[in-house]
Tab-separated table of C-alpha atoms in Angstrom:
chain	number	residue	atom	x	y	z
C	1	UNK	CA	102.778	-54.749	-29.838
C	2	UNK	CA	101.501	-53.734	-33.264
C	3	UNK	CA	101.334	-56.323	-36.040
C	4	UNK	CA	103.160	-55.691	-39.314
C	5	UNK	CA	101.163	-54.346	-42.207
C	6	UNK	CA	100.669	-56.888	-45.040
C	7	UNK	CA	102.119	-56.199	-48.429
C	8	UNK	CA	99.458	-55.722	-51.139
C	9	UNK	CA	100.513	-56.378	-54.684
C	10	UNK	CA	97.939	-55.939	-57.410
C	11	UNK	CA	99.489	-56.248	-60.851
C	12	UNK	CA	97.497	-54.879	-63.756
C	13	UNK	CA	98.026	-56.689	-67.065
C	14	UNK	CA	97.054	-55.123	-70.363
C	15	UNK	CA	97.134	-57.826	-73.050
C	16	UNK	CA	97.069	-57.074	-76.724
C	17	UNK	CA	95.408	-59.221	-79.394
C	18	UNK	CA	97.544	-61.335	-81.657
C	19	UNK	CA	97.065	-62.729	-85.144
C	20	UNK	CA	99.545	-64.996	-86.933
C	21	UNK	CA	99.550	-63.543	-90.419
C	22	UNK	CA	100.331	-65.039	-93.738
C	23	UNK	CA	103.210	-63.701	-95.758
C	24	UNK	CA	101.036	-61.235	-97.700
C	25	UNK	CA	98.870	-59.913	-94.869
C	26	UNK	CA	99.321	-57.574	-92.032
C	27	UNK	CA	98.695	-58.537	-88.454
C	28	UNK	CA	98.927	-57.556	-84.845
C	29	UNK	CA	101.808	-59.354	-83.135
C	30	UNK	CA	102.277	-60.411	-79.509
C	31	UNK	CA	103.999	-57.660	-77.568
C	32	UNK	CA	105.152	-57.702	-73.992
C	33	UNK	CA	102.232	-56.963	-71.737
C	34	UNK	CA	102.568	-53.960	-69.435
C	35	UNK	CA	102.766	-54.771	-65.804
C	36	UNK	CA	102.251	-52.278	-63.026
C	37	UNK	CA	102.063	-52.902	-59.369
C	38	UNK	CA	101.583	-50.888	-56.212
C	39	UNK	CA	103.090	-51.888	-52.923
C	40	UNK	CA	102.076	-50.468	-49.598
C	41	UNK	CA	104.937	-49.712	-47.181
C	42	UNK	CA	105.622	-52.280	-44.592
C	43	UNK	CA	105.533	-51.072	-41.042
C	44	UNK	CA	106.750	-53.414	-38.370
C	45	UNK	CA	107.340	-52.829	-34.716
C	46	UNK	CA	110.491	-54.392	-33.348
C	47	UNK	CA	109.879	-57.443	-31.257
C	48	UNK	CA	110.760	-57.093	-27.581
C	49	UNK	CA	112.577	-59.972	-26.072
C	50	UNK	CA	110.977	-61.028	-22.799
C	51	UNK	CA	113.429	-63.680	-21.832
C	52	UNK	CA	116.610	-65.226	-23.047
C	53	UNK	CA	117.060	-68.924	-23.459
C	54	UNK	CA	120.417	-70.633	-23.529
C	55	UNK	CA	121.628	-71.630	-26.994
C	56	UNK	CA	121.400	-75.372	-27.535
C	57	UNK	CA	123.713	-77.161	-29.864
C	58	UNK	CA	121.824	-79.917	-31.711
C	59	UNK	CA	123.261	-83.345	-31.479
C	60	UNK	CA	124.789	-84.630	-34.691
C	61	UNK	CA	124.004	-88.223	-35.565
C	62	UNK	CA	126.452	-89.906	-37.913
C	63	UNK	CA	124.702	-91.534	-40.815
C	64	UNK	CA	125.958	-93.485	-43.751
C	65	UNK	CA	124.383	-93.699	-47.169
C	66	UNK	CA	124.714	-96.813	-49.217
C	67	UNK	CA	126.890	-96.274	-52.212
C	68	UNK	CA	126.227	-97.949	-55.588
C	69	UNK	CA	129.491	-98.777	-57.283
C	70	UNK	CA	128.879	-101.876	-59.410
C	71	UNK	CA	125.813	-100.851	-61.436
C	72	UNK	CA	125.798	-101.352	-65.161
C	73	UNK	CA	123.412	-98.645	-66.280
C	74	UNK	CA	124.798	-97.926	-69.755
C	75	UNK	CA	124.731	-94.173	-69.488
C	76	UNK	CA	122.027	-94.063	-66.844
C	77	UNK	CA	122.407	-93.056	-63.190
C	78	UNK	CA	122.796	-95.644	-60.474
C	79	UNK	CA	120.832	-94.775	-57.385
C	80	UNK	CA	120.113	-96.559	-54.150
C	81	UNK	CA	116.448	-97.358	-53.524
C	82	UNK	CA	115.909	-97.236	-49.788
C	83	UNK	CA	112.521	-98.896	-50.071
C	84	UNK	CA	113.863	-101.933	-51.892
C	85	UNK	CA	117.242	-101.781	-50.211
C	86	UNK	CA	119.120	-102.191	-53.499
C	87	UNK	CA	120.687	-100.215	-56.301
C	88	UNK	CA	118.654	-99.301	-59.338
C	89	UNK	CA	119.302	-97.676	-62.688
C	90	UNK	CA	117.653	-94.409	-63.555
C	91	UNK	CA	117.687	-94.411	-67.362
C	92	UNK	CA	117.851	-91.587	-69.830
C	93	UNK	CA	114.961	-90.572	-72.063
C	94	UNK	CA	113.663	-93.242	-74.439
C	95	UNK	CA	115.679	-95.965	-72.653
C	96	UNK	CA	114.380	-98.539	-70.176
C	97	UNK	CA	115.162	-101.905	-68.630
C	98	UNK	CA	117.015	-102.994	-65.513
C	99	UNK	CA	120.324	-102.065	-67.099
C	100	UNK	CA	119.086	-99.285	-69.435
C	101	UNK	CA	119.720	-101.476	-72.443
C	102	UNK	CA	116.309	-101.453	-74.078
C	103	UNK	CA	114.888	-98.708	-76.259
C	104	UNK	CA	111.361	-97.528	-76.793
C	105	UNK	CA	109.740	-98.051	-80.182
C	106	UNK	CA	109.885	-94.344	-81.040
C	107	UNK	CA	112.846	-92.169	-80.004
C	108	UNK	CA	113.953	-88.702	-80.915
C	109	UNK	CA	116.123	-88.527	-83.989
C	110	UNK	CA	119.574	-87.025	-83.810
C	111	UNK	CA	119.524	-83.953	-86.046
C	112	UNK	CA	122.721	-82.383	-87.395
C	113	UNK	CA	121.687	-78.907	-86.390
C	114	UNK	CA	124.841	-77.370	-87.785
C	115	UNK	CA	124.138	-78.831	-91.170
C	116	UNK	CA	120.410	-78.048	-91.346
C	117	UNK	CA	119.830	-75.083	-93.703
C	118	UNK	CA	118.737	-71.690	-92.390
C	119	UNK	CA	116.523	-69.037	-93.918
C	120	UNK	CA	117.973	-65.546	-93.787
C	121	UNK	CA	116.059	-62.282	-93.483
C	122	UNK	CA	117.848	-59.134	-94.667
C	123	UNK	CA	116.557	-55.992	-92.997
C	124	UNK	CA	117.609	-52.411	-93.573
C	125	UNK	CA	117.370	-49.821	-90.821
C	126	UNK	CA	117.988	-46.111	-91.203
C	127	UNK	CA	119.241	-44.401	-88.057
C	128	UNK	CA	119.336	-40.626	-88.051
C	129	UNK	CA	122.883	-40.051	-86.836
C	130	UNK	CA	125.942	-38.667	-88.583
C	131	UNK	CA	127.845	-41.178	-90.668
C	132	UNK	CA	131.513	-41.474	-89.739
C	133	UNK	CA	134.243	-42.436	-92.085
C	134	UNK	CA	135.276	-45.127	-89.598
C	135	UNK	CA	131.929	-46.869	-90.371
C	136	UNK	CA	133.378	-47.911	-93.746
C	137	UNK	CA	135.566	-50.344	-91.871
C	138	UNK	CA	133.402	-52.764	-89.931
C	139	UNK	CA	136.388	-53.746	-87.781
C	140	UNK	CA	137.060	-50.194	-86.567
C	141	UNK	CA	136.332	-49.434	-82.909
C	142	UNK	CA	133.582	-46.980	-83.889
C	143	UNK	CA	131.935	-49.570	-86.113
C	144	UNK	CA	132.222	-52.332	-83.532
C	145	UNK	CA	130.609	-50.106	-80.890
C	146	UNK	CA	127.764	-49.136	-83.232
C	147	UNK	CA	127.229	-52.791	-84.312
C	148	UNK	CA	127.167	-54.073	-80.727
C	149	UNK	CA	124.575	-51.493	-79.776
C	150	UNK	CA	122.335	-52.190	-82.741
C	151	UNK	CA	122.622	-56.021	-82.506
C	152	UNK	CA	121.822	-55.867	-78.785
C	153	UNK	CA	118.509	-54.172	-79.634
C	154	UNK	CA	117.618	-56.314	-82.646
C	155	UNK	CA	118.337	-59.716	-81.152
C	156	UNK	CA	115.293	-59.913	-78.808
C	157	UNK	CA	113.002	-58.496	-81.527
C	158	UNK	CA	114.166	-61.056	-84.145
C	159	UNK	CA	114.049	-63.880	-81.606
C	160	UNK	CA	110.458	-62.930	-80.753
C	161	UNK	CA	109.345	-63.756	-84.255
C	162	UNK	CA	110.401	-67.442	-84.031
C	163	UNK	CA	112.140	-68.365	-80.760
C	164	UNK	CA	112.649	-72.045	-81.620
C	165	UNK	CA	114.595	-71.406	-84.804
C	166	UNK	CA	116.315	-68.079	-84.281
C	167	UNK	CA	120.105	-68.426	-84.426
C	168	UNK	CA	121.762	-65.043	-84.879
C	169	UNK	CA	121.510	-61.469	-86.055
C	170	UNK	CA	124.476	-59.748	-87.619
C	171	UNK	CA	125.127	-56.312	-89.136
C	172	UNK	CA	126.783	-56.900	-92.473
C	173	UNK	CA	127.066	-53.387	-93.880
C	174	UNK	CA	126.998	-49.712	-92.827
C	175	UNK	CA	126.496	-47.073	-95.461
C	176	UNK	CA	125.898	-43.279	-95.462
C	177	UNK	CA	122.505	-41.625	-95.669
C	178	UNK	CA	122.386	-40.900	-91.997
C	179	UNK	CA	123.511	-44.434	-91.144
C	180	UNK	CA	121.954	-47.245	-93.121
C	181	UNK	CA	122.608	-50.595	-91.424
C	182	UNK	CA	121.996	-53.772	-93.414
C	183	UNK	CA	121.450	-56.655	-91.002
C	184	UNK	CA	120.903	-60.366	-91.522
C	185	UNK	CA	118.820	-62.478	-89.176
C	186	UNK	CA	118.937	-66.268	-89.555
C	187	UNK	CA	116.333	-68.850	-88.623
C	188	UNK	CA	117.098	-72.564	-88.621
C	189	UNK	CA	114.521	-75.093	-89.809
C	190	UNK	CA	113.173	-77.373	-87.107
C	191	UNK	CA	112.294	-81.023	-87.229
C	192	UNK	CA	108.603	-80.225	-87.440
C	193	UNK	CA	106.440	-79.815	-90.520
C	194	UNK	CA	104.235	-77.094	-88.968
C	195	UNK	CA	107.248	-74.984	-87.987
C	196	UNK	CA	108.801	-75.442	-91.425
C	197	UNK	CA	105.712	-74.085	-93.078
C	198	UNK	CA	105.614	-71.187	-90.629
C	199	UNK	CA	109.158	-70.215	-91.593
C	200	UNK	CA	108.329	-70.455	-95.265
C	201	UNK	CA	104.979	-68.665	-95.328
C	202	UNK	CA	104.413	-66.605	-92.187
C	203	UNK	CA	107.727	-65.588	-90.620
C	204	UNK	CA	108.262	-62.653	-92.957
C	205	UNK	CA	104.957	-61.059	-92.024
C	206	UNK	CA	105.440	-61.625	-88.282
C	207	UNK	CA	108.955	-60.180	-88.292
C	208	UNK	CA	107.840	-57.143	-90.343
C	209	UNK	CA	105.092	-56.376	-87.847
C	210	UNK	CA	107.526	-56.602	-84.935
C	211	UNK	CA	110.086	-54.321	-86.509
C	212	UNK	CA	107.477	-51.792	-87.690
C	213	UNK	CA	105.906	-51.544	-84.264
C	214	UNK	CA	106.435	-48.094	-82.716
C	215	UNK	CA	107.535	-49.592	-79.414
C	216	UNK	CA	110.241	-51.636	-81.110
C	217	UNK	CA	111.527	-48.615	-82.996
C	218	UNK	CA	111.398	-46.549	-79.814
C	219	UNK	CA	113.677	-49.049	-78.017
C	220	UNK	CA	116.221	-48.848	-80.830
C	221	UNK	CA	115.937	-45.049	-80.845
C	222	UNK	CA	116.666	-44.788	-77.131
C	223	UNK	CA	119.870	-46.843	-77.627
C	224	UNK	CA	121.122	-44.172	-80.070
C	225	UNK	CA	120.274	-41.052	-78.095
C	226	UNK	CA	116.589	-40.951	-79.073
C	227	UNK	CA	117.414	-40.380	-82.740
C	228	UNK	CA	114.750	-41.389	-85.180
C	229	UNK	CA	114.856	-44.924	-86.571
C	230	UNK	CA	112.823	-46.481	-89.385
C	231	UNK	CA	112.678	-49.771	-91.207
C	232	UNK	CA	113.428	-49.244	-94.869
C	233	UNK	CA	113.202	-52.810	-96.082
C	234	UNK	CA	112.828	-56.484	-95.183
C	235	UNK	CA	113.507	-59.331	-97.602
C	236	UNK	CA	113.725	-63.094	-97.188
C	237	UNK	CA	115.860	-65.437	-99.183
C	238	UNK	CA	114.042	-68.256	-101.040
C	239	UNK	CA	113.273	-71.178	-98.678
C	240	UNK	CA	115.899	-73.924	-99.033
C	241	UNK	CA	113.598	-76.466	-97.359
C	242	UNK	CA	110.040	-77.121	-98.615
C	243	UNK	CA	108.887	-79.776	-96.136
C	244	UNK	CA	110.159	-82.033	-93.389
C	245	UNK	CA	111.291	-84.743	-95.804
C	246	UNK	CA	114.082	-82.415	-97.007
C	247	UNK	CA	115.752	-82.836	-93.634
C	248	UNK	CA	116.433	-86.544	-94.215
C	249	UNK	CA	120.171	-86.067	-95.005
C	250	UNK	CA	120.601	-84.510	-91.580
C	251	UNK	CA	118.822	-87.267	-89.577
C	252	UNK	CA	120.877	-89.877	-87.759
C	253	UNK	CA	119.622	-92.956	-85.909
C	254	UNK	CA	122.974	-94.659	-85.381
C	255	UNK	CA	122.777	-94.228	-81.618
C	256	UNK	CA	120.532	-97.315	-81.260
C	257	UNK	CA	121.157	-100.568	-83.140
C	258	UNK	CA	118.887	-101.320	-86.124
C	259	UNK	CA	116.769	-98.189	-85.633
C	260	UNK	CA	115.548	-96.475	-88.810
C	261	UNK	CA	114.444	-92.923	-89.508
C	262	UNK	CA	110.792	-92.386	-90.289
C	263	UNK	CA	108.390	-89.417	-90.425
C	264	UNK	CA	105.836	-89.786	-87.691
C	265	UNK	CA	103.198	-87.059	-87.151
C	266	UNK	CA	105.147	-84.518	-89.165
C	267	UNK	CA	108.576	-85.051	-87.633
C	268	UNK	CA	111.534	-87.390	-87.972
C	269	UNK	CA	111.795	-90.150	-85.364
C	270	UNK	CA	114.049	-93.169	-84.938
C	271	UNK	CA	111.800	-96.233	-84.986
C	272	UNK	CA	112.881	-99.451	-83.355
C	273	UNK	CA	113.100	-102.776	-85.234
C	274	UNK	CA	110.332	-104.316	-83.146
C	275	UNK	CA	107.942	-101.717	-84.559
C	276	UNK	CA	109.154	-101.802	-88.151
C	277	UNK	CA	109.048	-105.626	-88.128
C	278	UNK	CA	106.083	-106.524	-85.885
C	279	UNK	CA	106.298	-110.256	-86.842
C	280	UNK	CA	109.951	-110.557	-85.821
C	281	UNK	CA	109.091	-112.962	-82.982
C	282	UNK	CA	106.433	-114.714	-85.099
C	283	UNK	CA	103.683	-113.705	-82.641
C	284	UNK	CA	105.165	-116.227	-80.229
C	285	UNK	CA	107.057	-113.865	-77.945
C	286	UNK	CA	107.672	-110.308	-76.870
C	287	UNK	CA	110.130	-108.253	-78.918
C	288	UNK	CA	112.601	-105.917	-77.183
C	289	UNK	CA	114.710	-103.238	-78.869
C	290	UNK	CA	118.182	-103.916	-77.513
C	291	UNK	CA	120.046	-100.655	-78.181
C	292	UNK	CA	123.351	-102.466	-78.605
C	293	UNK	CA	122.555	-105.690	-80.480
C	294	UNK	CA	119.159	-105.109	-82.133
C	295	UNK	CA	115.857	-106.914	-81.629
C	296	UNK	CA	115.634	-109.602	-78.991
C	297	UNK	CA	112.756	-112.024	-78.325
C	298	UNK	CA	111.439	-113.253	-75.011
C	299	UNK	CA	109.513	-116.342	-76.115
C	300	UNK	CA	106.205	-117.449	-74.671
C	301	UNK	CA	106.282	-120.601	-72.556
C	302	UNK	CA	103.549	-122.493	-70.769
C	303	UNK	CA	103.000	-125.987	-69.489
C	304	UNK	CA	101.504	-127.088	-72.812
C	305	UNK	CA	103.898	-125.568	-75.360
C	306	UNK	CA	107.230	-123.819	-75.197
C	307	UNK	CA	108.696	-121.587	-77.946
C	308	UNK	CA	112.398	-120.942	-78.322
C	309	UNK	CA	115.043	-119.792	-80.765
C	310	UNK	CA	116.353	-116.362	-81.709
C	311	UNK	CA	112.996	-115.402	-83.197
C	312	UNK	CA	110.785	-117.930	-81.335
C	313	UNK	CA	110.516	-119.909	-84.540
C	314	UNK	CA	111.044	-123.267	-82.808
C	315	UNK	CA	108.707	-125.020	-80.430
C	316	UNK	CA	108.506	-128.046	-78.183
C	317	UNK	CA	105.772	-129.631	-76.195
C	318	UNK	CA	105.512	-128.866	-72.519
C	319	UNK	CA	105.089	-131.288	-69.605
C	320	UNK	CA	101.324	-130.873	-69.470
C	321	UNK	CA	101.055	-132.010	-73.084
C	322	UNK	CA	103.049	-135.130	-72.448
C	323	UNK	CA	101.137	-135.717	-69.241
C	324	UNK	CA	97.880	-135.530	-71.135
C	325	UNK	CA	99.180	-137.797	-73.923
C	326	UNK	CA	100.512	-140.463	-71.582
C	327	UNK	CA	97.492	-140.082	-69.337
C	328	UNK	CA	95.241	-140.674	-72.360
C	329	UNK	CA	97.337	-143.640	-73.475
C	330	UNK	CA	97.183	-145.068	-69.950
C	331	UNK	CA	93.432	-144.638	-69.778
C	332	UNK	CA	93.065	-146.231	-73.247
C	333	UNK	CA	95.290	-149.119	-72.234
C	334	UNK	CA	93.334	-149.599	-69.024
C	335	UNK	CA	90.106	-149.573	-70.968
C	336	UNK	CA	91.482	-152.085	-73.473
C	337	UNK	CA	92.616	-154.354	-70.659
C	338	UNK	CA	89.194	-154.096	-69.082
C	339	UNK	CA	87.473	-154.923	-72.338
C	340	UNK	CA	89.750	-157.861	-72.965
C	341	UNK	CA	89.256	-159.127	-69.409
C	342	UNK	CA	85.473	-158.861	-69.699
C	343	UNK	CA	85.548	-160.549	-73.096
C	344	UNK	CA	87.689	-163.387	-71.811
C	345	UNK	CA	85.498	-163.889	-68.795
C	346	UNK	CA	82.308	-163.870	-70.844
C	347	UNK	CA	83.811	-166.289	-73.344
C	348	UNK	CA	85.121	-168.520	-70.642
C	349	UNK	CA	81.744	-168.585	-68.999
C	350	UNK	CA	80.088	-169.347	-72.284
C	351	UNK	CA	82.553	-172.151	-73.046
C	352	UNK	CA	82.049	-173.647	-69.627
C	353	UNK	CA	78.316	-173.622	-70.096
C	354	UNK	CA	78.655	-175.164	-73.549
C	355	UNK	CA	80.904	-177.894	-72.214
C	356	UNK	CA	78.423	-178.773	-69.484
C	357	UNK	CA	75.564	-178.839	-71.948
C	358	UNK	CA	77.572	-180.887	-74.452
C	359	UNK	CA	78.563	-183.461	-71.779
C	360	UNK	CA	74.920	-183.753	-70.699
C	361	UNK	CA	73.912	-184.266	-74.309
C	362	UNK	CA	76.579	-186.945	-74.807
C	363	UNK	CA	75.413	-188.797	-71.696
C	364	UNK	CA	71.839	-188.480	-72.847
C	365	UNK	CA	72.767	-189.815	-76.316
C	366	UNK	CA	74.509	-192.831	-74.832
C	367	UNK	CA	71.490	-193.560	-72.697
C	368	UNK	CA	69.304	-193.299	-75.781
C	369	UNK	CA	71.540	-195.772	-77.556
C	370	UNK	CA	71.266	-198.196	-74.710
C	371	UNK	CA	67.479	-197.915	-74.723
C	372	UNK	CA	67.427	-198.363	-78.471
C	373	UNK	CA	69.460	-201.488	-78.195
C	374	UNK	CA	67.001	-203.104	-75.869
C	375	UNK	CA	63.905	-201.709	-77.541
C	376	UNK	CA	61.899	-204.641	-79.209
C	377	UNK	CA	58.734	-202.796	-79.861
C	378	UNK	CA	59.340	-202.345	-83.611
C	379	UNK	CA	60.737	-205.698	-84.698
C	380	UNK	CA	58.784	-205.741	-87.956
C	381	UNK	CA	60.365	-202.633	-89.172
C	382	UNK	CA	63.674	-202.939	-90.937
C	383	UNK	CA	64.950	-199.606	-89.909
C	384	UNK	CA	63.262	-199.134	-86.582
C	385	UNK	CA	66.294	-199.597	-84.384
C	386	UNK	CA	69.598	-201.273	-84.045
C	387	UNK	CA	68.080	-203.873	-81.660
C	388	UNK	CA	65.665	-205.102	-84.262
C	389	UNK	CA	68.432	-205.261	-86.832
C	390	UNK	CA	70.435	-207.364	-84.408
C	391	UNK	CA	67.610	-209.757	-83.852
C	392	UNK	CA	67.228	-210.199	-87.567
C	393	UNK	CA	70.898	-210.990	-87.950
C	394	UNK	CA	70.694	-213.520	-85.155
C	395	UNK	CA	67.622	-215.318	-86.665
C	396	UNK	CA	68.546	-218.572	-88.488
C	397	UNK	CA	67.822	-218.835	-92.123
C	398	UNK	CA	65.321	-221.359	-93.271
């Protein structure tokens, strides 16, 4: 059995250089690269069946998928997480939280695209075909057919100049001189400072290079029977927008509560209240942008101190603080009791010792008095002792 020959595809790409010109300079513009490929024929020998096996019908196992019916996802998608065995919310862009109720600090702004101004380019093409009287009426079948053909060729060329902002191309007038078609191409300003400046300063040069390119004119010519086509003129209206700040009237942040429009990195964004007011929770909690009610605070709490209130502006002591306070008071009281006890014991001991000493001294003094009473050694002295004084009082007078 011969094996099939593999398909060999070798595309050849011929790129062209590109320069983004300013409005008063010429440039080379990106053009579609040419792509060629060669494919070798596929030769395959039919497979020869050597045996036949009976057809087996696979067994079908009934399975049930848990359904999530009571999720509150606020515009998100409720899905069943098999790993967790529960329903979860899959939120939209810029929204988070268990119930998709919290917004990120920066979200895309809602732009009224229909109201944003456009910049129009008026281009005049001369097509070398006979002018028909029916072309004077743009609603005539001949005019409509001609217009559809021309717009079909111009649309991809005009879009190529600025894909993000291109909106439409429309033939607005047909006049004789062969056929002179005046066409308007419109480009809408984007919510981006760089793109706004491109539309104002570079788009005219880029579009002129595309329409003057021989390959572009050749495509239009083929649509009209290979008749010659040339660009006679290209003019742009004055720019109605000078920078991104001019788009402010068309920016809307009402989708999320308390969000405000701000220019961030050259484009309009809706900024949450937690970012515009970083001290909303007084540095005592975490701020969340509730998309329905506005900023919400999750206050910090620990065993020492607990913050509470709508903006975490209130506080109370935690159990550890009171435990430390009462523990300190208890230790101080115990120390005071110990000091008092020691003081009392020392004083009591001192008083007991003083009493013993004082009693001994009193007994000793009484004994001394007794000895003095019976001491007759100093009878000649008047003041020697009380015994001598007694003897003198007992002596009869002569």
